[in-house]
Short mmCIF file of C-alpha atoms in Angstrom, two decimals:
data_model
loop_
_atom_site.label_atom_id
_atom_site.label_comp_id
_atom_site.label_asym_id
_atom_site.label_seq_id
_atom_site.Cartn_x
_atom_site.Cartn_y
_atom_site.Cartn_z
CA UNK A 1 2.40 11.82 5.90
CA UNK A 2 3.71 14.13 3.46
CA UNK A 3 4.08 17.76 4.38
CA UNK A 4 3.83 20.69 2.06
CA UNK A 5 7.03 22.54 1.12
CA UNK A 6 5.70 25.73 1.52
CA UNK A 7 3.43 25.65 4.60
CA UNK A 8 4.37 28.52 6.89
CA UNK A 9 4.71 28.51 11.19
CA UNK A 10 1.01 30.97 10.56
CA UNK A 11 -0.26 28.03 8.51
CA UNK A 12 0.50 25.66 10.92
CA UNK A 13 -0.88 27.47 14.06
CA UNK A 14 -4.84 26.38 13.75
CA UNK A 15 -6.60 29.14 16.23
CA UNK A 16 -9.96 28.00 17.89
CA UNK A 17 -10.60 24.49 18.97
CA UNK A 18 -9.75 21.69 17.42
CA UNK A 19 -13.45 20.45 15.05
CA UNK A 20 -15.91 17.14 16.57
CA UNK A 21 -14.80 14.18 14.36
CA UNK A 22 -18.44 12.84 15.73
CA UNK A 23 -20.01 15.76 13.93
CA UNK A 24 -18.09 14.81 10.44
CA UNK A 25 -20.52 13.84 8.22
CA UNK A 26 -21.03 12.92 4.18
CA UNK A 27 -23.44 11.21 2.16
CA UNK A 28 -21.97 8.52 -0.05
CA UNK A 29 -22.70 7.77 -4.01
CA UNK A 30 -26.03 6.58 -4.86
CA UNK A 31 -24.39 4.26 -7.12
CA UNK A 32 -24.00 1.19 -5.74
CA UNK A 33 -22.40 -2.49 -6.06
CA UNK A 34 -23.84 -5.26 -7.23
CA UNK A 35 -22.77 -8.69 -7.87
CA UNK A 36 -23.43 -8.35 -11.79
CA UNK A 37 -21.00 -5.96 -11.93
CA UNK A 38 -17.86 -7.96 -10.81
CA UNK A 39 -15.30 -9.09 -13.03
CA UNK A 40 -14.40 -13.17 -12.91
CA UNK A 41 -11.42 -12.34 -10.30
CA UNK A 42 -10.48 -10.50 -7.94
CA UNK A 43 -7.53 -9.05 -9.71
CA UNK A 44 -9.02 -7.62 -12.75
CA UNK A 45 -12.23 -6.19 -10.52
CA UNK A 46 -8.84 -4.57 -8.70
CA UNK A 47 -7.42 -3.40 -12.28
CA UNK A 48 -10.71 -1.69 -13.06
CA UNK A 49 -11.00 0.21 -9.85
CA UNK A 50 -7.49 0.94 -10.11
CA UNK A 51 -8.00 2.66 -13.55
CA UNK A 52 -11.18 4.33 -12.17
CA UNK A 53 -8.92 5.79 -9.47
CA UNK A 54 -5.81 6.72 -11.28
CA UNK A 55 -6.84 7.56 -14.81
CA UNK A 56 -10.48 8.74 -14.12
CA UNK A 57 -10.44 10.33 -10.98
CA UNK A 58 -7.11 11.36 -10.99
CA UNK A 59 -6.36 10.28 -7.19
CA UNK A 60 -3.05 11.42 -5.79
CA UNK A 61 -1.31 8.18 -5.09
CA UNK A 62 -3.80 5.88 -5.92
CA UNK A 63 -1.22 2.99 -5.17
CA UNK A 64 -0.92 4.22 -1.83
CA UNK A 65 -2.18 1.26 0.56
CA UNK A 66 -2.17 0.40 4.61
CA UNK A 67 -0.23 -2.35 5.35
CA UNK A 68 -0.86 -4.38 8.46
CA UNK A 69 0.91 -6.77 10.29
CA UNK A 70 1.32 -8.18 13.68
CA UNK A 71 4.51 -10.24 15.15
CA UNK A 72 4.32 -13.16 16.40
CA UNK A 73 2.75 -12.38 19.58
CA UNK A 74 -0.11 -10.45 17.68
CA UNK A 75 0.73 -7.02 18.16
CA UNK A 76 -0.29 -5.19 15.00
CA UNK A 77 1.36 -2.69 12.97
CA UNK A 78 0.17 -0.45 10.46
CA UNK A 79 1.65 2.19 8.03
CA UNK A 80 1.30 3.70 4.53
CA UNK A 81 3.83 1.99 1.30
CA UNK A 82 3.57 2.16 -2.54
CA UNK A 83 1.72 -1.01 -4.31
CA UNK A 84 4.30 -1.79 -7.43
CA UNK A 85 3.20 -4.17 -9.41
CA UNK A 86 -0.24 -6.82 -9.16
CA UNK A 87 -1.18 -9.64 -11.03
CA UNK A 88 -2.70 -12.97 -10.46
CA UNK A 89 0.06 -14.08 -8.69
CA UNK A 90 -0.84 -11.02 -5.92
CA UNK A 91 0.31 -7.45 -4.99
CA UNK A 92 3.68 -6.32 -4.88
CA UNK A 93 5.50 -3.76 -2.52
CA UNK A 94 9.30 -3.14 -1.56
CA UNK A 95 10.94 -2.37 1.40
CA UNK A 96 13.77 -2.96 4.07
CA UNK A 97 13.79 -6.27 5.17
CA UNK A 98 15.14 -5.01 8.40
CA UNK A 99 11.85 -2.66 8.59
CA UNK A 100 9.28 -3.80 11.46
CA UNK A 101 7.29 -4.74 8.59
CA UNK A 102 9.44 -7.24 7.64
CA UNK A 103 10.66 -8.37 10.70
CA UNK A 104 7.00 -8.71 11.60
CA UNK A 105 6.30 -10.68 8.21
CA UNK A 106 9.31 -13.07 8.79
CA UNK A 107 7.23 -14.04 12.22
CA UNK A 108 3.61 -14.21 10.91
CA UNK A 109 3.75 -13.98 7.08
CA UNK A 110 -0.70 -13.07 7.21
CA UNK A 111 -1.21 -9.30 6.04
CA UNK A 112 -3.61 -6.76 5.06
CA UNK A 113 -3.75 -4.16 2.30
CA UNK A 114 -5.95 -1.06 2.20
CA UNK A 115 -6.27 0.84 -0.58
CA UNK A 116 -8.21 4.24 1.07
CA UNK A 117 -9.84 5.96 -1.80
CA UNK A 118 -11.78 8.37 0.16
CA UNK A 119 -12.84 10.73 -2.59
CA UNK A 120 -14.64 8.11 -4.64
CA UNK A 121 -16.24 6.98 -1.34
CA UNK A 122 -14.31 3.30 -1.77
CA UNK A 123 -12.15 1.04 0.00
CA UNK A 124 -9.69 -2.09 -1.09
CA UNK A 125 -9.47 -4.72 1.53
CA UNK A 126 -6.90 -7.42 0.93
CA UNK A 127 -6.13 -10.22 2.98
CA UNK A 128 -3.62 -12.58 2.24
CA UNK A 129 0.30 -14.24 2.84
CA UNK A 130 3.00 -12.23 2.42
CA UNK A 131 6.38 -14.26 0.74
CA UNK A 132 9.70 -12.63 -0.28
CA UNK A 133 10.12 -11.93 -4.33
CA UNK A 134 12.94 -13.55 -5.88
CA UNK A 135 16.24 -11.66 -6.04
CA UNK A 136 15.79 -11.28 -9.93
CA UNK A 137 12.92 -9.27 -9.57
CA UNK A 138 14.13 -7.77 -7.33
CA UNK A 139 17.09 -6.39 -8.42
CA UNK A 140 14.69 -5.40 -12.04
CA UNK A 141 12.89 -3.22 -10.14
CA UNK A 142 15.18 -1.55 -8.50
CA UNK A 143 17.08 -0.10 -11.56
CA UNK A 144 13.71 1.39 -12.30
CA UNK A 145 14.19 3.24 -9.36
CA UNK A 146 15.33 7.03 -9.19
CA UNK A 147 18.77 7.14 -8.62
CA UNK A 148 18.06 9.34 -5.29
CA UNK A 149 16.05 6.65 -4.44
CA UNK A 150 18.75 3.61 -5.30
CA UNK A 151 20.91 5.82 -2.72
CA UNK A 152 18.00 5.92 -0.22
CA UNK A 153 17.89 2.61 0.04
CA UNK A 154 21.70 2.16 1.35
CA UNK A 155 21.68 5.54 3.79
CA UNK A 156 18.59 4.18 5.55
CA UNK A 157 18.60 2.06 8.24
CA UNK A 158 14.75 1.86 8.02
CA UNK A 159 13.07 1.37 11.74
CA UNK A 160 16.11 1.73 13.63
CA UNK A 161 16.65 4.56 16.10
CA UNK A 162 19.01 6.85 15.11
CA UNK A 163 20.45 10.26 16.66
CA UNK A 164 20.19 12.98 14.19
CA UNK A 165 19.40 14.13 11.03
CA UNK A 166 22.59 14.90 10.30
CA UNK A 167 23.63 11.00 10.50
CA UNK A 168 21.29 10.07 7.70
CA UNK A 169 22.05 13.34 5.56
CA UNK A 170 26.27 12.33 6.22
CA UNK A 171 25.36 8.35 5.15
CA UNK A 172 23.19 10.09 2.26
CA UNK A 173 26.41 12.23 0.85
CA UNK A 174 28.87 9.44 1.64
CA UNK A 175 26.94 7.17 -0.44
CA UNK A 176 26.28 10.20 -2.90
CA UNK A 177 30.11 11.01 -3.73
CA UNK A 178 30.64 6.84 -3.82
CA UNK A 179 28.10 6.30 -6.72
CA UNK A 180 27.45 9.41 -8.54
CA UNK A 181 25.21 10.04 -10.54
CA UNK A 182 25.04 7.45 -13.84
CA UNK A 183 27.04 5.00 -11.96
CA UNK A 184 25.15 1.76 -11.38
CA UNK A 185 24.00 0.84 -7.54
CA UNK A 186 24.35 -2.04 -6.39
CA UNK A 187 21.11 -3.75 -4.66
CA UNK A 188 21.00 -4.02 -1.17
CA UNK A 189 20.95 -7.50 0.07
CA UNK A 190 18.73 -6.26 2.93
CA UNK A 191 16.47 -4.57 0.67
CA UNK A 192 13.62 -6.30 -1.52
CA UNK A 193 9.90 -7.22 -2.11
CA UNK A 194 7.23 -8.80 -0.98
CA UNK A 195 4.79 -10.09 -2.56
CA UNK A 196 1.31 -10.57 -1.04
CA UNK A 197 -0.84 -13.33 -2.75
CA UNK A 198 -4.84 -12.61 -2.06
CA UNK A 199 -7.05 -15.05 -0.04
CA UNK A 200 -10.03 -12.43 0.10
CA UNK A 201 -10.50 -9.21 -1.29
CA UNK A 202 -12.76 -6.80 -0.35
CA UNK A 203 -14.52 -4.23 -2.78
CA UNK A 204 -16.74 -1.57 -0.70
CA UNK A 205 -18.81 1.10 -1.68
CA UNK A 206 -20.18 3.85 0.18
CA UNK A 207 -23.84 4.24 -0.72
CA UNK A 208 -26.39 6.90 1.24
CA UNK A 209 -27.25 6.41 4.96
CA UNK A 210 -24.21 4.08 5.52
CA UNK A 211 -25.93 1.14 3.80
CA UNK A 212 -23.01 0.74 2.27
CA UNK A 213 -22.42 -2.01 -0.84
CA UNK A 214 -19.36 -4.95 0.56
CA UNK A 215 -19.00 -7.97 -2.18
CA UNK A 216 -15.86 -9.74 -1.31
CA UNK A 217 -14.06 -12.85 -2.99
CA UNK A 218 -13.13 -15.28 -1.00
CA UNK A 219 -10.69 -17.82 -2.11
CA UNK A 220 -11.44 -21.82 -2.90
CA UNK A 221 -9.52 -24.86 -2.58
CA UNK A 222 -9.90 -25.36 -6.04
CA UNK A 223 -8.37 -22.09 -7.18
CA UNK A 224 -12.03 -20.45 -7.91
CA UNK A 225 -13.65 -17.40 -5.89
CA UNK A 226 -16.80 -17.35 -4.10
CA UNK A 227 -17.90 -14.16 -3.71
CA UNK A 228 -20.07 -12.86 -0.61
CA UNK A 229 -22.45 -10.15 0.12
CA UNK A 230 -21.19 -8.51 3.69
CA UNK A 231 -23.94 -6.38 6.17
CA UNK A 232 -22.35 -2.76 6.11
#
């Protein structure tokens, strides 16, 4: 989670008990989801939503998704990344590949994507194998990177326990003073993509008195996609 800059300790006190979430309640869109609508794949129903999210409802983040895994003993792990490219080939995030995720994905390559896009009452569901991205694309994509965030990737030893702040903020300047600013990074060999091709994918809407519209492709042998009408 991100936290606001300028929240204050009186902000963050909340007086009174804390609300019911079994009293929460909000009626979905009328508009609903129906088969006619879909595009041929997956992938460009995706793009479209995508462009509803980003461009016409102006989402923060709408490339924020949930990733989950489990290890190889199936305990599951979930937590928030940034999707970075999608095509037909599938959806593409980076990360450590020292992280849990990856460690998990090395075990038991199945995962799930969630794109949450609460204020236009819709969810994302993907399901499908995770495999590494070459180290071409890899190192493409990470020029594109911030050059903060080029550093970032070196200072962090991402899911490992560390002591202080101050260790990460000393790796952080170390790293800082050895490639200034407009000197070229090199890409870390433990740091890269993966990239998640789709067997399903789920498109739900929320429509009034939780009957909520589900149509979700469904991958063939042949390469096609079935697509399915799910009970809300």
């Amino acid at each position: 989670m991100r936290q606001d800059d300028h929240v204050t300790d009186a902000d963050a006190v909340s007086p009174g008990p804390a609300p019911d979430p079994a009293a929460m309640r909000k009626q979905y869109r009328a508009e609903g989801l129906s088969e006619a609508d879909l595009a041929a794949t997956p992938v460009e129903q995706f793009a479209r939503w995508f462009k509803d999210a980003a461009v016409e409802a102006h989402l923060f983040e709408p490339n924020a998704m949930v990733v989950s895994t489990a290890d190889a003993e199936g305990r599951p792990g979930s937590r928030t990344v940034l999707l970075k490219h999608f095509d037909e080939q599938g959806f593409v995030f980076y990360t450590n590949y020292d992280s849990h995720k990856a460690r998990d994905l090395a075990e038991n390559p199945y995962v799930s994507l969630l794109f949450p896009w609460h204020p236009m009452a819709r969810q994302v569901i993907v399901r499908g194998v995770a495999r590494r991205t070459g180290r071409d694309e890899t190192a493409a994509y990470f020029r594109t990177r911030p050059h903060g965030s080029q550093l970032g990737a070196w200072a962090s030893a991402q899911s490992s326990v560390i002591a202080t702040r101050a260790e990460l903020d000393a790796s952080y300047a170390e790293l800082a003073a050895r490639y200034p600013e407009g000197e070229q990074v090199p890409v870390p060999p433990h740091w890269g993509g993966f990239r998640v091709a789709p067997q399903s994918v789920e498109f739900w809407q929320g429509r009034l008195n939780r009957l909520h519209d589900r149509l979700r492709y469904a991958a063939e042998a042949d390469g096609s996609w079935r697509v399915e009408r799910l009970g809300p």
